[in-house]
Coordinates of C-alpha atoms in Angstrom, one line a residue:
Chain A
M1 CA -22.2 29.3 -29.3
P2 CA -21.1 25.7 -29.7
T3 CA -22.4 23.1 -27.2
P4 CA -19.8 22.7 -24.4
Q5 CA -18.0 19.4 -24.2
L6 CA -18.5 19.2 -20.5
I7 CA -21.2 20.9 -18.4
A8 CA -20.9 21.0 -14.6
F9 CA -23.5 21.8 -12.1
D10 CA -23.1 23.1 -8.6
A11 CA -25.3 21.1 -6.1
D12 CA -26.3 23.1 -3.0
D13 CA -28.8 25.9 -3.8
T14 CA -28.4 25.2 -7.5
L15 CA -30.1 21.7 -7.7
W16 CA -31.7 21.6 -4.3
P17 CA -32.1 24.1 -1.4
N18 CA -29.4 23.8 1.3
Q19 CA -28.7 27.2 2.8
P20 CA -32.3 27.6 4.1
H21 CA -31.9 24.4 6.1
F22 CA -28.7 25.9 7.8
D23 CA -30.5 29.3 8.3
Y24 CA -33.4 27.5 9.9
A25 CA -31.1 25.5 12.2
E26 CA -29.2 28.6 13.1
A27 CA -32.4 30.5 13.9
Q28 CA -33.8 27.7 16.1
L29 CA -30.5 27.4 18.0
F30 CA -30.3 31.2 18.5
T31 CA -33.8 31.1 20.0
L32 CA -32.9 28.3 22.2
L33 CA -29.8 30.1 23.5
T34 CA -31.4 33.5 23.8
H35 CA -31.0 33.6 27.6
Y36 CA -27.2 33.7 27.0
A37 CA -27.0 36.3 24.2
D38 CA -29.2 37.9 21.6
A39 CA -29.3 36.5 18.0
D40 CA -27.1 39.4 16.7
T41 CA -24.4 38.7 19.2
L42 CA -24.6 35.0 18.6
G43 CA -24.6 35.3 14.9
K44 CA -21.6 37.7 14.8
R45 CA -19.5 35.6 17.2
F46 CA -20.5 32.4 15.4
Y47 CA -19.2 33.7 12.1
E48 CA -15.9 34.9 13.7
V49 CA -15.4 31.5 15.3
W50 CA -16.2 29.8 12.0
R51 CA -13.7 31.9 10.2
S52 CA -11.0 31.2 12.7
N53 CA -11.7 27.4 12.5
M54 CA -12.2 27.3 8.8
H55 CA -8.7 26.1 8.0
L56 CA -9.3 23.1 10.3
F57 CA -13.0 22.4 10.0
G58 CA -13.8 23.3 6.4
Y59 CA -17.4 23.6 5.2
G60 CA -20.6 21.7 6.1
A61 CA -22.8 20.5 8.9
K62 CA -20.1 19.0 11.1
S63 CA -18.2 22.3 10.9
F64 CA -21.4 24.1 11.7
M65 CA -22.0 22.0 14.8
L66 CA -18.5 22.2 16.1
T67 CA -18.4 26.0 15.6
M68 CA -21.8 26.5 17.2
I69 CA -20.7 24.4 20.2
E70 CA -17.5 26.4 20.6
T71 CA -19.3 29.7 20.2
V72 CA -21.7 28.9 22.9
I73 CA -19.1 27.6 25.3
E74 CA -17.2 30.8 24.8
L75 CA -20.1 33.2 25.2
T76 CA -21.2 31.4 28.4
N77 CA -17.8 31.1 29.9
G78 CA -18.2 27.3 29.9
T79 CA -21.5 27.3 31.8
V80 CA -23.6 26.0 28.9
T81 CA -25.1 22.7 29.8
G82 CA -24.6 19.3 28.1
T83 CA -28.3 19.2 27.4
E84 CA -28.2 22.4 25.4
I85 CA -25.2 21.2 23.5
Q86 CA -27.1 18.0 22.6
Q87 CA -29.7 20.2 21.0
I88 CA -27.0 21.6 18.8
L89 CA -26.0 18.1 17.8
D90 CA -29.6 17.2 17.1
H91 CA -30.1 20.2 14.8
G92 CA -26.8 19.4 13.2
K93 CA -27.8 15.8 12.5
R94 CA -30.9 17.0 10.8
L95 CA -28.7 19.0 8.5
L96 CA -27.0 15.8 7.5
N97 CA -30.1 13.9 6.5
F98 CA -32.9 16.3 5.5
P99 CA -34.9 15.1 2.6
I100 CA -33.6 16.6 -0.7
E101 CA -36.3 18.5 -2.6
L102 CA -35.2 19.4 -6.1
L103 CA -35.5 23.0 -7.3
P104 CA -37.8 23.8 -10.3
H105 CA -36.9 22.3 -13.7
V106 CA -33.9 20.4 -12.4
E107 CA -34.9 17.0 -13.8
E108 CA -36.3 18.5 -17.0
V109 CA -33.1 20.3 -17.7
L110 CA -30.8 17.4 -16.9
E111 CA -33.0 15.1 -19.0
E112 CA -32.7 17.5 -22.0
L113 CA -29.0 17.7 -21.7
R114 CA -28.6 13.9 -21.3
H115 CA -30.8 13.5 -24.3
R116 CA -28.4 15.6 -26.3
G117 CA -25.5 13.5 -25.1
V118 CA -23.4 16.2 -23.4
P119 CA -21.3 14.8 -20.5
L120 CA -22.6 16.1 -17.2
M121 CA -20.6 16.6 -14.0
L122 CA -21.7 17.4 -10.5
L123 CA -19.1 19.7 -9.1
T124 CA -19.6 20.7 -5.5
K125 CA -17.5 21.8 -2.6
G126 CA -17.9 20.7 1.0
D127 CA -17.8 17.6 3.1
L128 CA -17.2 14.5 1.1
F129 CA -19.4 12.2 3.1
D130 CA -22.3 14.7 3.4
Q131 CA -22.2 15.8 -0.3
E132 CA -22.3 12.1 -1.4
S133 CA -25.2 11.5 0.9
K134 CA -27.1 14.4 -0.5
L135 CA -26.5 13.3 -4.1
A136 CA -27.8 9.8 -3.2
R137 CA -30.8 11.2 -1.5
S138 CA -31.6 13.5 -4.5
G139 CA -32.0 10.6 -6.8
L140 CA -30.1 12.5 -9.5
G141 CA -27.0 10.3 -9.4
D142 CA -27.7 8.6 -12.8
Y143 CA -27.7 11.9 -14.6
F144 CA -24.1 12.6 -13.9
D145 CA -21.2 11.0 -15.8
H146 CA -18.8 12.5 -13.3
V147 CA -18.9 13.6 -9.6
E148 CA -16.2 15.8 -8.2
I149 CA -16.4 16.9 -4.6
V150 CA -13.7 19.4 -3.7
S151 CA -12.6 21.4 -0.7
E152 CA -12.5 24.7 -2.6
K153 CA -13.7 25.9 -6.0
N154 CA -11.1 28.3 -7.1
E155 CA -9.2 28.8 -10.4
A156 CA -6.6 26.1 -9.4
T157 CA -9.4 23.6 -8.7
Y158 CA -11.1 24.2 -12.1
R159 CA -7.7 24.0 -13.9
R160 CA -7.0 20.7 -12.3
I161 CA -10.3 19.2 -13.2
L162 CA -10.2 20.4 -16.8
T163 CA -6.7 18.9 -17.1
R164 CA -8.0 15.6 -15.6
Y165 CA -10.8 15.4 -18.1
G166 CA -8.8 16.8 -21.1
V167 CA -11.3 19.7 -21.7
Q168 CA -10.3 23.2 -22.8
P169 CA -11.8 26.0 -20.7
Q170 CA -13.8 27.4 -23.7
D171 CA -15.5 24.0 -24.0
F172 CA -16.5 23.9 -20.4
A173 CA -19.6 25.4 -18.8
M174 CA -20.4 25.8 -15.1
V175 CA -23.9 26.5 -13.7
G176 CA -24.3 27.6 -10.1
N177 CA -25.6 30.0 -7.6
S178 CA -22.3 31.2 -6.2
L179 CA -20.6 34.1 -7.9
K180 CA -17.5 33.3 -5.8
S181 CA -17.2 29.6 -6.4
D182 CA -19.1 28.9 -9.6
V183 CA -18.9 32.0 -11.7
L184 CA -15.8 34.1 -11.1
P185 CA -13.1 31.4 -11.3
V186 CA -14.6 29.8 -14.4
A187 CA -15.2 33.1 -16.2
K188 CA -11.6 34.1 -15.5
L189 CA -10.3 30.9 -17.0
G190 CA -12.2 31.5 -20.2
G191 CA -15.0 29.0 -19.5
V192 CA -18.8 29.6 -19.9
A193 CA -20.1 30.7 -16.5
I194 CA -23.8 30.8 -15.8
H195 CA -25.1 32.4 -12.6
V196 CA -28.4 31.2 -11.4
P197 CA -28.9 33.1 -8.2
Y198 CA -30.7 31.7 -5.2
H199 CA -32.6 33.8 -2.7
A200 CA -30.5 32.6 0.3
T201 CA -26.8 33.2 -0.2
W202 CA -24.3 32.4 2.5
I203 CA -22.3 35.5 3.6
H204 CA -19.1 33.6 2.9
E205 CA -20.0 33.3 -0.8
Q206 CA -20.9 36.9 -1.4
V207 CA -18.7 38.9 -3.8
P208 CA -18.4 42.7 -3.9
A209 CA -19.7 44.2 -7.1
D210 CA -16.4 45.8 -8.1
Q211 CA -14.9 42.3 -8.4
L212 CA -17.4 41.5 -11.1
A213 CA -16.6 44.5 -13.3
G214 CA -15.6 43.4 -16.8
I215 CA -16.0 39.6 -16.1
P216 CA -18.1 38.0 -18.8
F217 CA -20.7 35.6 -17.4
H218 CA -24.3 34.8 -18.1
H219 CA -27.2 35.4 -15.7
A220 CA -30.3 33.2 -15.7
E221 CA -33.3 33.4 -13.4
S222 CA -33.8 29.6 -13.4
L223 CA -32.1 26.4 -14.6
K224 CA -34.6 26.4 -17.5
E225 CA -33.4 29.8 -18.6
A226 CA -29.8 28.6 -18.2
L227 CA -30.5 25.9 -20.7
A228 CA -30.4 28.5 -23.5
Y229 CA -26.7 29.1 -22.8
L230 CA -25.9 25.4 -22.9
I231 CA -27.3 24.0 -26.1
Chain B
M1 CA 5.7 -10.1 -12.2
P2 CA 5.3 -7.1 -14.6
T3 CA 5.5 -3.6 -13.2
P4 CA 2.0 -2.3 -12.4
Q5 CA 0.6 0.5 -14.6
L6 CA -0.7 2.3 -11.5
I7 CA 0.4 2.0 -7.9
A8 CA -1.7 3.4 -5.1
F9 CA -0.7 4.1 -1.5
D10 CA -3.0 4.4 1.4
A11 CA -2.0 7.4 3.6
D12 CA -2.9 7.1 7.3
D13 CA -0.7 4.5 9.1
T14 CA 0.9 3.6 5.8
L15 CA 2.9 6.8 4.9
W16 CA 2.6 8.5 8.3
P17 CA 1.2 7.6 11.8
N18 CA -2.4 8.6 12.3
Q19 CA -4.1 6.1 14.6
P20 CA -1.6 6.7 17.5
H21 CA -2.7 10.4 17.5
F22 CA -6.3 9.4 17.9
D23 CA -5.4 6.8 20.5
Y24 CA -3.5 9.4 22.5
A25 CA -6.4 12.0 22.3
E26 CA -8.8 9.3 23.4
A27 CA -6.7 8.3 26.4
Q28 CA -6.2 11.9 27.4
L29 CA -9.9 12.6 27.3
F30 CA -10.8 9.4 29.1
T31 CA -8.5 10.5 31.9
L32 CA -10.1 13.9 32.0
L33 CA -13.5 12.4 32.2
T34 CA -12.7 9.6 34.6
H35 CA -14.9 11.1 37.4
Y36 CA -17.9 10.4 35.1
A37 CA -17.0 6.8 34.0
D38 CA -14.0 4.5 33.8
A39 CA -12.0 4.3 30.5
D40 CA -13.6 0.9 29.6
T41 CA -17.2 2.2 29.9
L42 CA -16.3 5.4 28.0
G43 CA -14.5 3.5 25.3
K44 CA -17.3 1.0 24.8
R45 CA -20.0 3.6 24.7
F46 CA -17.9 5.8 22.5
Y47 CA -17.6 3.1 19.9
E48 CA -21.3 2.3 20.0
V49 CA -22.2 6.0 19.6
W50 CA -19.7 6.3 16.7
R51 CA -21.3 3.3 15.0
S52 CA -24.8 4.7 15.3
N53 CA -23.6 8.1 13.9
M54 CA -21.3 6.6 11.2
H55 CA -23.8 7.0 8.4
L56 CA -24.1 10.7 9.3
F57 CA -20.6 11.7 10.4
G58 CA -18.3 9.4 8.5
Y59 CA -14.6 9.1 9.5
G60 CA -12.1 11.5 10.8
A61 CA -11.4 14.0 13.6
K62 CA -14.6 16.0 13.3
S63 CA -16.6 12.8 13.6
F64 CA -14.4 11.9 16.6
M65 CA -15.1 15.2 18.3
L66 CA -18.9 15.1 17.8
T67 CA -19.1 11.4 18.9
M68 CA -17.0 12.1 22.0
I69 CA -19.2 15.1 22.9
E70 CA -22.4 13.0 22.4
T71 CA -21.0 10.1 24.4
V72 CA -20.1 12.3 27.4
I73 CA -23.4 14.2 27.3
E74 CA -25.2 10.8 27.4
L75 CA -23.1 9.2 30.1
T76 CA -23.5 12.3 32.3
N77 CA -27.2 12.8 31.6
G78 CA -26.4 16.3 30.3
T79 CA -24.4 17.5 33.3
V80 CA -21.0 17.6 31.6
T81 CA -19.7 21.2 31.6
G82 CA -19.0 23.4 28.6
T83 CA -15.4 23.7 29.9
E84 CA -15.0 20.0 29.6
I85 CA -16.5 19.9 26.2
Q86 CA -14.1 22.6 25.1
Q87 CA -11.2 20.3 26.1
I88 CA -12.7 17.7 23.7
L89 CA -12.7 20.4 21.0
D90 CA -9.1 21.3 21.8
H91 CA -7.9 17.7 21.6
G92 CA -9.9 17.3 18.3
K93 CA -8.3 20.4 16.8
R94 CA -4.9 19.0 17.5
L95 CA -5.9 15.9 15.5
L96 CA -6.5 18.2 12.6
N97 CA -3.1 19.8 12.6
F98 CA -0.5 17.6 14.1
P99 CA 2.8 17.6 12.4
I100 CA 3.1 14.8 9.9
E101 CA 6.1 12.5 10.5
L102 CA 6.8 10.1 7.7
L103 CA 7.2 6.4 8.4
P104 CA 10.5 4.7 7.6
H105 CA 11.6 4.5 3.9
V106 CA 8.6 6.5 2.6
E107 CA 10.5 9.0 0.6
E108 CA 13.1 6.5 -0.5
V109 CA 10.4 4.1 -1.9
L110 CA 8.4 6.9 -3.6
E111 CA 11.6 8.3 -5.1
E112 CA 12.6 4.9 -6.5
L113 CA 9.1 4.4 -8.0
R114 CA 9.1 7.9 -9.5
H115 CA 12.5 7.3 -10.9
R116 CA 11.1 4.2 -12.7
G117 CA 8.3 6.3 -14.1
V118 CA 5.3 4.4 -12.6
P119 CA 2.3 6.6 -12.1
L120 CA 1.6 6.9 -8.3
M121 CA -1.7 7.6 -6.6
L122 CA -2.5 8.6 -3.1
L123 CA -5.8 6.8 -2.3
T124 CA -7.2 7.5 1.1
K125 CA -10.6 7.4 2.8
G126 CA -11.8 10.0 5.3
D127 CA -12.6 13.6 5.5
L128 CA -11.7 15.5 2.3
F129 CA -10.5 18.6 4.0
D130 CA -8.5 16.8 6.7
Q131 CA -6.9 14.4 4.3
E132 CA -5.9 17.2 1.9
S133 CA -4.4 19.1 4.8
K134 CA -2.4 16.0 5.9
L135 CA -1.0 15.5 2.4
A136 CA 0.0 19.1 2.2
R137 CA 1.7 18.9 5.7
S138 CA 3.5 15.7 4.7
G139 CA 5.4 17.4 1.9
L140 CA 4.8 14.3 -0.3
G141 CA 2.3 16.0 -2.7
D142 CA 4.8 16.1 -5.6
Y143 CA 5.3 12.4 -5.6
F144 CA 1.7 11.7 -6.6
D145 CA 0.3 12.0 -10.1
H146 CA -3.2 11.5 -8.7
V147 CA -4.9 12.0 -5.4
E148 CA -8.2 10.3 -4.6
I149 CA -10.0 10.9 -1.3
V150 CA -13.0 8.7 -1.0
S151 CA -15.7 8.0 1.7
E152 CA -15.2 4.2 1.6
K153 CA -12.7 1.9 0.1
N154 CA -14.7 -1.1 -1.1
E155 CA -14.8 -3.1 -4.3
A156 CA -17.2 -0.6 -5.9
T157 CA -14.8 2.3 -5.1
Y158 CA -11.8 0.5 -6.6
R159 CA -13.8 -0.5 -9.7
R160 CA -14.9 3.1 -10.2
I161 CA -11.3 4.4 -9.9
L162 CA -9.8 1.8 -12.2
T163 CA -12.5 2.7 -14.8
R164 CA -11.8 6.4 -14.5
Y165 CA -8.0 5.8 -15.1
G166 CA -8.5 3.1 -17.7
V167 CA -6.4 0.6 -15.8
Q168 CA -7.2 -3.2 -15.6
P169 CA -7.2 -4.7 -12.1
Q170 CA -4.2 -6.9 -12.8
D171 CA -2.2 -3.8 -13.7
F172 CA -3.0 -2.1 -10.5
A173 CA -1.2 -2.4 -7.1
M174 CA -2.4 -1.1 -3.7
V175 CA -0.2 -0.7 -0.7
G176 CA -1.7 -0.2 2.7
N177 CA -2.1 -1.2 6.4
S178 CA -5.8 -2.0 6.4
L179 CA -6.8 -5.5 5.4
K180 CA -10.4 -4.3 5.2
S181 CA -9.9 -1.2 3.0
D182 CA -6.6 -1.7 1.2
V183 CA -6.1 -5.4 0.8
L184 CA -9.3 -7.5 0.6
P185 CA -11.3 -5.4 -2.0
V186 CA -8.2 -5.1 -4.3
A187 CA -7.3 -8.8 -4.0
K188 CA -10.9 -9.8 -4.8
L189 CA -10.9 -7.6 -7.9
G190 CA -7.7 -9.3 -9.1
G191 CA -5.3 -6.5 -8.3
V192 CA -2.0 -6.7 -6.6
A193 CA -2.6 -6.1 -2.9
I194 CA 0.3 -5.5 -0.5
H195 CA -0.4 -5.5 3.2
V196 CA 2.1 -3.5 5.3
P197 CA 0.7 -3.8 8.8
Y198 CA 1.0 -1.1 11.4
H199 CA 1.1 -1.7 15.1
A200 CA -2.0 0.4 15.8
T201 CA -5.0 -0.7 13.9
W202 CA -8.4 0.8 14.5
I203 CA -11.0 -1.7 15.7
H204 CA -13.3 -0.8 12.7
E205 CA -10.6 -1.8 10.2
Q206 CA -10.0 -5.3 11.7
V207 CA -10.9 -8.4 9.7
P208 CA -11.6 -11.8 11.1
A209 CA -9.0 -14.4 9.9
D210 CA -11.6 -16.6 8.1
Q211 CA -12.4 -13.8 5.7
L212 CA -8.8 -13.9 4.5
A213 CA -8.7 -17.6 3.7
G214 CA -7.8 -18.2 0.1
I215 CA -7.4 -14.5 -0.7
P216 CA -4.1 -13.9 -2.5
F217 CA -2.2 -10.9 -1.2
H218 CA 1.4 -10.0 -0.3
H219 CA 2.7 -9.3 3.2
A220 CA 5.5 -6.9 3.8
E221 CA 7.0 -5.7 7.0
S222 CA 7.9 -2.3 5.7
L223 CA 7.4 -0.1 2.6
K224 CA 11.0 -1.1 1.6
E225 CA 10.0 -4.7 1.6
A226 CA 6.8 -3.9 -0.3
L227 CA 9.0 -2.5 -3.1
A228 CA 10.0 -6.0 -4.1
Y229 CA 6.4 -6.6 -5.2
L230 CA 6.1 -3.4 -7.1
I231 CA 9.1 -3.4 -9.5

């Protein structure tokens, strides 16, 4: 396989853990709010409220906070206290500035690719401000020739980015943990899609197996293993 | 003056009113919360809380909601009710989906520039998801060859964008209502900066007069008047 002309990496749960921080915040808040409802009820209603607000709030920690606040107000018929809501804000703020710990082999793999002169892109969806902050905190900024933060990663998004950079789909590779956002749309366009799964996958990013049938993509257990498909 | 090779327009309060919607939501909420504190106290504390959270929350309606909630919790020592906080969320949601009404001459000016074949860019700072939604609601999407949504509009931002599009500062023009974000950084880089003031300017975007001394920029009372500096 020829070396791609542009290699893009997803950020959250590909280069650094992100979902575990959200899962932890959620679990802590559900414990705190357990006198109002059990964790199952809270979790189910939280996801429903998130889905109904998704078109307004988008992804990320601010959306998480607002959704959690609205869920609790609803489940308590407005009797939740300001003090409890402040705890939601405090947990949410921690989601906006937790220290970024790189996943195994990240720097080694980026260093190897940079050494070979392949242009690298960070391509992540989410909240612009938050994602820029995470990249800055990661210390990885200098590895990337391009940074694209988008609101959705679907076929139209990838098509727009490839046009902008003048790259053909077959010369483009995408590495990420999300089948929905990193793998399927890229594979469908004819790009090289490499799935590096992460143990914690957000429910919204899960893909039913039948949607994967016949879609050509690579599977790697780690970024180091992914390297074999990139050079 | 030669026609610029790239003309960028700010969005909020340049192409459509935005600040008045925030001012209205703020006024409504201050009235609602008047049994806790008067509007002056609320307004002052709100801006302080916003400034201290700015590095985490950034700009936009979600930041507005979270800041308003935190302000009220603090001013009431946690006794604010969930029902009142829901009203903050309801006002905030309206800030995320109000109908976009174009300011005078917007379509006429964009049409004229498109007719002359000058590449046009929408260049706005704020929340990615929210700004994309406003552009979609405005119906202006097709006028713009490029859309850049950034977290700050300072000299470094403009330098990065000009490099990306291969345009020299002197061939670049920026039109906007904010002296801080649209005019000063562009003028300092040697670009053509055109200030089209808007009656409502957010306190954070205000610039002391001494910082403007000796900075060359154009002033236009309307987008139609700005056209004279662009073609």
